[in-house]
Coordinates of C-alpha atoms and ligand atoms in Angstrom, one line a residue:
X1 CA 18.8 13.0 -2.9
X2 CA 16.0 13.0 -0.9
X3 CA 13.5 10.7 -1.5
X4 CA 9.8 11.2 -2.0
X5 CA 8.6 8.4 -3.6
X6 CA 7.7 5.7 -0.4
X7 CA 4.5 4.7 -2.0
X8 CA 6.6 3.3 -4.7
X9 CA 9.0 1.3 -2.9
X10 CA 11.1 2.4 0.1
X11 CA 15.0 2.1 0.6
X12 CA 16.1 -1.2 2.2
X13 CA 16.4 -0.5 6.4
X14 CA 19.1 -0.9 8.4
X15 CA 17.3 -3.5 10.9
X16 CA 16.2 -5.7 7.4
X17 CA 19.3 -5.8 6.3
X18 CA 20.9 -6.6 9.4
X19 CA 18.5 -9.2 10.0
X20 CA 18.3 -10.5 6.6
X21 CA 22.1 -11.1 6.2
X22 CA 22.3 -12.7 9.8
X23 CA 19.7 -15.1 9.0
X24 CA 21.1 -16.0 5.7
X25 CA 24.6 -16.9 7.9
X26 CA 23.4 -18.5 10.5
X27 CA 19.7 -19.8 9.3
X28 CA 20.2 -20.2 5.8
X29 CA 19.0 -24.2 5.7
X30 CA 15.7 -25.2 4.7
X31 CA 13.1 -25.1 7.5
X32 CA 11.2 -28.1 6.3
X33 CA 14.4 -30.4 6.8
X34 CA 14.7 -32.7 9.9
X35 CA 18.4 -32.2 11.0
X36 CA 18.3 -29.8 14.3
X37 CA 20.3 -26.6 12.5
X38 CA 17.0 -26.6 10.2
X39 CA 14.5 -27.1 13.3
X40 CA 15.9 -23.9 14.2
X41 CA 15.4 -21.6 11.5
X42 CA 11.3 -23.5 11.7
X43 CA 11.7 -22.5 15.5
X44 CA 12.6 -19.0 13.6
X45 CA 10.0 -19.1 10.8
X46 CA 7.3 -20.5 13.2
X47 CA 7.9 -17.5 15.2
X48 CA 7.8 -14.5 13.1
X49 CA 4.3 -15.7 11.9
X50 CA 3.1 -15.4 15.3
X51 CA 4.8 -12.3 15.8
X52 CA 2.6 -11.1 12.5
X53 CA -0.2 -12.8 13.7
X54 CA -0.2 -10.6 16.9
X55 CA 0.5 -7.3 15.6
X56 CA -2.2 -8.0 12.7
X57 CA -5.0 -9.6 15.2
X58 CA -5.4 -12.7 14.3
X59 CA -4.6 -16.6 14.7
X60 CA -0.8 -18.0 13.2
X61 CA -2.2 -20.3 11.3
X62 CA -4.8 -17.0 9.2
X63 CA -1.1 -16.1 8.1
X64 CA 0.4 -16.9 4.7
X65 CA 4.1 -15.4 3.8
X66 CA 3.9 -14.7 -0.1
X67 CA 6.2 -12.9 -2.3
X68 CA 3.8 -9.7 -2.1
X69 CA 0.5 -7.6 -2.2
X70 CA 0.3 -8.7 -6.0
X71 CA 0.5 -12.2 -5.9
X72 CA -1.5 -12.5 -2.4
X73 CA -4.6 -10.8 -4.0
X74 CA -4.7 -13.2 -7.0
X75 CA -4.5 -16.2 -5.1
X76 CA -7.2 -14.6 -2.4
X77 CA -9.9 -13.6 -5.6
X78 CA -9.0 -17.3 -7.4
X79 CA -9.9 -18.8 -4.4
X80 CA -12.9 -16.9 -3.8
X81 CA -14.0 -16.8 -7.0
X82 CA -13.9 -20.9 -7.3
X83 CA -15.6 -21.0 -3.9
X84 CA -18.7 -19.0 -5.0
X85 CA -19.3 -20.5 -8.5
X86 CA -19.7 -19.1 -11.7
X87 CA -22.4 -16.6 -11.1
X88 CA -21.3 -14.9 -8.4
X89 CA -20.3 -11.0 -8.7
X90 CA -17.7 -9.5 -6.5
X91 CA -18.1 -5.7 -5.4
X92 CA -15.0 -3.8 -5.4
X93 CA -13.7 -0.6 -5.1
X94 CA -12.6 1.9 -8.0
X95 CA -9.8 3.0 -6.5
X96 CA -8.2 -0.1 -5.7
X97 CA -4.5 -0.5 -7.1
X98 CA -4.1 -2.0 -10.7
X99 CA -3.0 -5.4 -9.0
X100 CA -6.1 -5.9 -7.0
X101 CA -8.3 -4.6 -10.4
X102 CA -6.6 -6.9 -12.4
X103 CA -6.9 -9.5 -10.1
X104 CA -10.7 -9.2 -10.0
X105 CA -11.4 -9.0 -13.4
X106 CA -9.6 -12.0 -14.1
X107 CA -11.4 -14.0 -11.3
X108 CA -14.5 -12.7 -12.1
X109 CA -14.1 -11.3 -15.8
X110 CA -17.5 -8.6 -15.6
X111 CA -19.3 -9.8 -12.5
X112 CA -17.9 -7.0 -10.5
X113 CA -20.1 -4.7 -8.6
X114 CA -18.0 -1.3 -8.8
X115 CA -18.1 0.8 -5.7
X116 CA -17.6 4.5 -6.4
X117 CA -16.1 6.9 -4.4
X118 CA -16.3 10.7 -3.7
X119 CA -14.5 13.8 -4.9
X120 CA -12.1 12.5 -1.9
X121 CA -11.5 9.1 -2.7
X122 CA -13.9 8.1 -0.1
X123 CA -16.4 5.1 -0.5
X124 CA -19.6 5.6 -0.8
X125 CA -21.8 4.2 2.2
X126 CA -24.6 3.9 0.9
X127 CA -23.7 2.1 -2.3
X128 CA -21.6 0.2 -0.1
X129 CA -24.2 -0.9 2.3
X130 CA -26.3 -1.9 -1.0
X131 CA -24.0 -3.7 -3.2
X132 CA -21.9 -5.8 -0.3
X133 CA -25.2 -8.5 0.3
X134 CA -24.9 -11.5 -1.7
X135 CA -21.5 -10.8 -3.1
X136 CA -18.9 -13.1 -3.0
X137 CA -17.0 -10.7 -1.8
X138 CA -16.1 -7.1 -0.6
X139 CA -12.3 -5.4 -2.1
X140 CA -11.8 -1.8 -0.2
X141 CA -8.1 -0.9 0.2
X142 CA -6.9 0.2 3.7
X143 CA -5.4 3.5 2.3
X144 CA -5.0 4.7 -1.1
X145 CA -1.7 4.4 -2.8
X146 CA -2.1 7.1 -4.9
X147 CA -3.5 10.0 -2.9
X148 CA -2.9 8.6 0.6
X149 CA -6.5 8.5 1.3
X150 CA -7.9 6.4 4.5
X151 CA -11.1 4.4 3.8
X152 CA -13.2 3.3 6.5
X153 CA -12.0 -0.6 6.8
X154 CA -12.8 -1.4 10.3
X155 CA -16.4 -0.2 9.6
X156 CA -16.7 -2.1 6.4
X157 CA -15.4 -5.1 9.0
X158 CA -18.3 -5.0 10.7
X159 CA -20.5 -4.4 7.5
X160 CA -19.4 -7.5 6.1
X161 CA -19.3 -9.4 9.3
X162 CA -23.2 -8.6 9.6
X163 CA -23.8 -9.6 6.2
X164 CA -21.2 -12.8 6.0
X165 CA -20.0 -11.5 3.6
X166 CA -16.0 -11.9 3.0
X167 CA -14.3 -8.7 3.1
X168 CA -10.9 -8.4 1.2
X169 CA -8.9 -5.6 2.8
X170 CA -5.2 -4.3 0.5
X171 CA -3.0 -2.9 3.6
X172 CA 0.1 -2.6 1.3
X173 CA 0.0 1.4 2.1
X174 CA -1.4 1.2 5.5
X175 CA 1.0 -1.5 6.8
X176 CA 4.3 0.5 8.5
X177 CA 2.3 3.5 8.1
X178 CA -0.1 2.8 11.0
X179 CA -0.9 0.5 13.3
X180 CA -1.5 -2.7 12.2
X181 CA -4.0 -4.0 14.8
X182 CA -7.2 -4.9 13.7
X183 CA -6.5 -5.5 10.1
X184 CA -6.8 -8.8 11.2
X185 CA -10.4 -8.6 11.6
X186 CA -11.1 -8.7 7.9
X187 CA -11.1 -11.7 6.4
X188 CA -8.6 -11.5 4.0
X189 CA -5.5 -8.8 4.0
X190 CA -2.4 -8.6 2.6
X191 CA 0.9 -6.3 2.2
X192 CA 4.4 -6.3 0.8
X193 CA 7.5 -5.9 2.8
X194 CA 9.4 -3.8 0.4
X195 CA 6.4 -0.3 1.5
X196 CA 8.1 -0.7 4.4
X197 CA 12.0 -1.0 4.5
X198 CA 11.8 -5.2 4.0
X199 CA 13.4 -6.6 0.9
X200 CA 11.4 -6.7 -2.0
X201 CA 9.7 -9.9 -3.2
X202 CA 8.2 -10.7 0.4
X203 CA 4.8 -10.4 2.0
X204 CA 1.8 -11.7 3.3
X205 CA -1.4 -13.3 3.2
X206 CA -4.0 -13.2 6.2
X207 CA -6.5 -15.6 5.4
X208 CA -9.7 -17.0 7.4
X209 CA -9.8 -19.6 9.1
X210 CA -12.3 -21.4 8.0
X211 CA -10.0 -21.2 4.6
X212 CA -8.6 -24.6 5.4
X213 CA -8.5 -26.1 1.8
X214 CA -6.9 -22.9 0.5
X215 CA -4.0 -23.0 -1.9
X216 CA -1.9 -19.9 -3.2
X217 CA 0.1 -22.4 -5.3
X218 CA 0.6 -26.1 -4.9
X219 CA 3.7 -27.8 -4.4
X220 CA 5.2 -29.1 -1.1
X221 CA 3.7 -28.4 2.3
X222 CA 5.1 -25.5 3.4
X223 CA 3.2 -22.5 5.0
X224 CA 0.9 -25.2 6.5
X225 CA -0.4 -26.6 2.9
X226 CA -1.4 -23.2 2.2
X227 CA 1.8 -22.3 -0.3
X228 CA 4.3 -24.9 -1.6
X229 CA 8.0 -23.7 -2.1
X230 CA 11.2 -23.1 0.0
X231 CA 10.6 -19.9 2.5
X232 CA 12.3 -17.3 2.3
X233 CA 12.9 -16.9 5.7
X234 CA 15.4 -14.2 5.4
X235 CA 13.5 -11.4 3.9
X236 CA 10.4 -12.8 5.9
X237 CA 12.4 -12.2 9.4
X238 CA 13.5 -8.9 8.3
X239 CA 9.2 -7.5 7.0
X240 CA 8.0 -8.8 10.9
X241 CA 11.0 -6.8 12.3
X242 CA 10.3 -4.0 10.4
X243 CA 7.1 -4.0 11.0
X244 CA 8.0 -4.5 14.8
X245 CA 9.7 -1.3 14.2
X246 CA 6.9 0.6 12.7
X247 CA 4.5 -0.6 15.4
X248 CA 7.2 1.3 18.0
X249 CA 7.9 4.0 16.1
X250 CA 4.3 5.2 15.1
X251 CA 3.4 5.9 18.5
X252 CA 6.3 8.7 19.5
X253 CA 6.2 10.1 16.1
X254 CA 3.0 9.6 14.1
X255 CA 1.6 13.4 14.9
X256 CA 5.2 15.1 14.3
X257 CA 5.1 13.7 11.2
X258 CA 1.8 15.0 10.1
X259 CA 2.7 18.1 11.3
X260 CA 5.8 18.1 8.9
X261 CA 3.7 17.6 5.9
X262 CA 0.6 20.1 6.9
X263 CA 3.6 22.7 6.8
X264 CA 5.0 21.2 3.5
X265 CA 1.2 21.7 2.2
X266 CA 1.0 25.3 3.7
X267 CA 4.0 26.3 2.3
X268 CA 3.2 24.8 -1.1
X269 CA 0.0 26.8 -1.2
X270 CA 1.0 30.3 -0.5
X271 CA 3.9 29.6 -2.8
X272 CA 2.0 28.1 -6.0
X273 CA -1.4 29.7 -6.7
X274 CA -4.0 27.5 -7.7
X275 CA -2.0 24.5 -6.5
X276 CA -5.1 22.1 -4.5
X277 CA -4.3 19.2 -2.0
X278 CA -6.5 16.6 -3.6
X279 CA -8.6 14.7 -0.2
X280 CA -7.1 17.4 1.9
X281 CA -10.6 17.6 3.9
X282 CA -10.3 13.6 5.0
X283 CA -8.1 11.4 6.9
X284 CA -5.3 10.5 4.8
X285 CA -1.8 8.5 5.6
X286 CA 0.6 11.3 7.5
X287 CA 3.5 10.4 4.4
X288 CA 0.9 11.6 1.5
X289 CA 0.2 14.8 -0.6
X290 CA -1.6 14.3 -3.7
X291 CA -1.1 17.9 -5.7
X292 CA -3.1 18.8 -8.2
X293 CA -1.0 21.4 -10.0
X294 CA -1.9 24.9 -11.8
X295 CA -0.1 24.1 -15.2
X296 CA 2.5 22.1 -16.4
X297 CA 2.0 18.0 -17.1
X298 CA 3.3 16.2 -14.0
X299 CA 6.4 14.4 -16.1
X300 CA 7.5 18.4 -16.5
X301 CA 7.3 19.1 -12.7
X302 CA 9.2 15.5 -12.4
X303 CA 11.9 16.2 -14.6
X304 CA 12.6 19.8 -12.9
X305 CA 12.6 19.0 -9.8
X306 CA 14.3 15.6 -10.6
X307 CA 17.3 18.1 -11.5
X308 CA 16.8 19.9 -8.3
X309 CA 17.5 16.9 -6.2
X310 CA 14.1 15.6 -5.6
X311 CA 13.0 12.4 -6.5
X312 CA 8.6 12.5 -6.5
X313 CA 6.0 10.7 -8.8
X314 CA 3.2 11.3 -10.6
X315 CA 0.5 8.1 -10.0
X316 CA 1.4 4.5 -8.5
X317 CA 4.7 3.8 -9.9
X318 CA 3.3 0.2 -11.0
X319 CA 0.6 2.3 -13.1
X320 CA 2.5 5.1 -14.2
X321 CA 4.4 3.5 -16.9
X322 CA 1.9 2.0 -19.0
X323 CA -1.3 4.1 -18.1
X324 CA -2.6 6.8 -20.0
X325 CA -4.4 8.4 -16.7
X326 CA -4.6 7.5 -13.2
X327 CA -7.8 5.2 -13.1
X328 CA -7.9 6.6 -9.3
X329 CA -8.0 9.9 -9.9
X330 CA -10.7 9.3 -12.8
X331 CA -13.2 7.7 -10.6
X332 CA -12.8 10.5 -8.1
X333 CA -13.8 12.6 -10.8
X334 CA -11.2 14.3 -11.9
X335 CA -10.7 14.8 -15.6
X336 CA -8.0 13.5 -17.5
X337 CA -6.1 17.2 -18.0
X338 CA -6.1 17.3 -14.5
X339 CA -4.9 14.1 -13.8
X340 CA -1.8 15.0 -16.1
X341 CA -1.3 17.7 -13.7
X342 CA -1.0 15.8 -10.6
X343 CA 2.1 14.4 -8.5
X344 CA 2.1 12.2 -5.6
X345 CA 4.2 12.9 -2.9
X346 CA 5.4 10.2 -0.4
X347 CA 8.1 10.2 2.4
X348 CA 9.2 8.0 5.0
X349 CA 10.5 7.5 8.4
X350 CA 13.5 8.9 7.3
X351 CA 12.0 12.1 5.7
X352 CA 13.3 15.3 8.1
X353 CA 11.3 18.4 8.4
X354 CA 13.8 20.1 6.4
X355 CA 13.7 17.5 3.4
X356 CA 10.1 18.8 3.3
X357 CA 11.1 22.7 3.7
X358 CA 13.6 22.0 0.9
X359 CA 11.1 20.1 -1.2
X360 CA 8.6 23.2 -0.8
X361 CA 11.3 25.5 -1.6
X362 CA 12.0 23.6 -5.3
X363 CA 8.2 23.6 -6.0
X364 CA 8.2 27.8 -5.1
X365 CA 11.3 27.9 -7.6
X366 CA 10.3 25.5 -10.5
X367 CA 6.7 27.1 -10.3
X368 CA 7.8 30.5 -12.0
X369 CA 10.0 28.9 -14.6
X370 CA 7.7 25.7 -15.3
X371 CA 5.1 28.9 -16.4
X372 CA 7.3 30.8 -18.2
X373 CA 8.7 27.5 -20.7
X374 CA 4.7 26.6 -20.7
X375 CA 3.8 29.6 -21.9
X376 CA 6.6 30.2 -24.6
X377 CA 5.6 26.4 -25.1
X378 CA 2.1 27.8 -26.4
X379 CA 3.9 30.9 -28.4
X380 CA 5.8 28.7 -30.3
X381 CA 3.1 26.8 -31.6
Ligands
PLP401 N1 -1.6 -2.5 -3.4 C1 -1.2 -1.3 -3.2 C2 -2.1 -0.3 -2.5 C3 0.1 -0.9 -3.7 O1 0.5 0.4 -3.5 C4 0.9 -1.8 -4.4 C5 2.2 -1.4 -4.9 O2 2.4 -0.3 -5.3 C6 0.4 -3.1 -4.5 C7 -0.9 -3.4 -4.1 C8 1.2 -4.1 -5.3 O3 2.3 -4.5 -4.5 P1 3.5 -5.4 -5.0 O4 4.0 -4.7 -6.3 O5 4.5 -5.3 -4.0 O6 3.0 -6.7 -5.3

């Protein structure tokens, strides 16, 4: 079935696997023992941090391996929020992903400076350029899980680097997307391994430097005090190769891509009247659409086209379950009828032009019938 739905969680590669079930034979023993077998999955270990390091931009020892974006953002804010004391207010983003949200309110309950966005999901500058002095901190996402959009993170960099200020940067959607360079440059970023084609349950945590007494959890020394327990070096090998891969791959194909899902939006369009690309004027992440449809709640459109052979979403997959409406969507101003009306659309790699053709093809045929069962839907009561 093909598989729109990246954003969520992607299928496990064929390089992660290979690599994860090699290093499980051959490397499986502990890298913090002494015997020479376990010096050489450290030699291992040791190396796919710098290998992160590099494609991230920034010094082995600013790298933490964690289980994930989620966990990586709570121990970032708890650390922040115990470094700045009790008064200090953190401004973040409205758009962020529930994780990082949750995260902040529970570091810093209601000292949070929120940072609004526009109609597009794009931060606002100004407010930005007011709010980020004196905070303890700055939380912008790299890209948006929800609607794909692109925020301006290596400006905010420099923003926070003028006002020392620490600037928190989610790359869960960029990272495998894009290339990675730079992220490195904000103080803090993170991702998980599973957005792009590594196990799940493995990720990372860049951290500053000058972080030396940070701790995500205590317990022995490994990940240079930084997080105690046994690493998991076999889904850690197989995130830095895929993300190796990405890094490759993004450079032949990146533009074909984008070109694949311009004509999956096009096609939409002329097919479904009334049907709007929500953030379609700004930069977004090439494997996004965000549709805001004419009628029909978005678990409708699921369903149908579920039974067409396509598997899409309506929100983050993390949110959809338990939220009413899509927080994003809300503090880009859309209301919460038309957030019931809007499904997310991610591919991958993987994801041929004709997967999208075919995709656009279900939409042009549920769209007629969706109507039609709406409408008798409204007779009937
Ligand atoms: N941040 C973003 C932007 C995400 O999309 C997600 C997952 O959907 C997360 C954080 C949380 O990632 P995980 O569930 O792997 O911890």
């Amino acid at each position: 079935m093909p598989y729109f739905d990246h954003n969520a969680t992607t299928p496990l590669a064929s390089t992660a696997r290979e690599v994860w079930l090699r290093t499980n034979e051959e490397h499986w023993q502990n890298p913090s023992s002494l015997y020479r077998d376990a010096a050489k999955a450290r030699l291992r270990l040791d190396h796919a941090r710098a290998r992160m390091a590099e494609y991230l931009g920034a010094a082995e020892k600013e790298i933490v391996f964690t289980s994930g974006a989620t966990e990586s953002v709570h121990a970032a804010l708890a650390h922040l929020a115990a470094q700045a004391g009790p008064a200090a207010e953190i401004a973040v983003n409205r758009t962020e992903h529930s994780a990082v949200l949750s995260a902040a309110r529970r570091w810093f309950g209601s000292r949070i400076r929120w940072l609004n966005t526009d109609r597009r999901g794009v931060i606002q500058w100004n407010e930005l350029e007011q709010k980020a002095p004196g905070a303890a901190a700055v939380v912008v996402m790299a890209a948006n899980n929800e609607t794909g959009t692109i925020q301006p993170w290596e400006k905010i960099t420099e923003l926070c680097q003028r006002e020392r200020v620490p600037y928190v940067c989610d790359a869960a959607q960029w990272l495998g997307k894009l290339p990675a360079g730079g992220l490195g440059d904000a103080d803090w970023t993170f991702g998980s391994g599973h957005k792009f084609g590594a196990p799940k349950g493995t990720g990372f945590l860049k951290i500053p430097a000058s972080a030396r007494n940070f701790s995500a959890q205590p317990g022995g020394a490994q990940e240079n005090g930084h997080r105690g327990g046994t690493e998991d070096l076999a889904s850690i090998l197989a995130m830095v190769e895929m993300l190796a891969e990405a890094e490759h791959r993004k450079v032949l194909l990146e533009s074909e891509r984008l070109t694949w899902r311009t004509q999956f939006e096009q096609t939409v369009g002329s097919a479904v009247s009334g049907v709007e690309v929500i953030g379609a004027e700004v930069d977004r992440l090439w494997n996004t659409v965000s549709l805001l449809m004419p009628h029909g709640a978005s678990q409708r459109w699921i369903a149908k086209l579920d039974k067409m052979g396509f598997a899409i979403s309506n929100g983050s997959a993390c949110a959809t379950r338990k939220e009413e409406s899509s927080h994003v969507l809300a503090a880009m101003g859309y209301s919460a009828d038309q957030a019931r009306r809007v499904l997310r659309i991610s591919s991958g790699w993987e994801t041929r032009l004709d997967d999208w053709l075919g995709l656009a093809g279900a939409f042009a045929k549920a769209a007629p019938e969706l109507a039609a069962t709406e409408n008798s839907d409204v007779i009937k009561v």
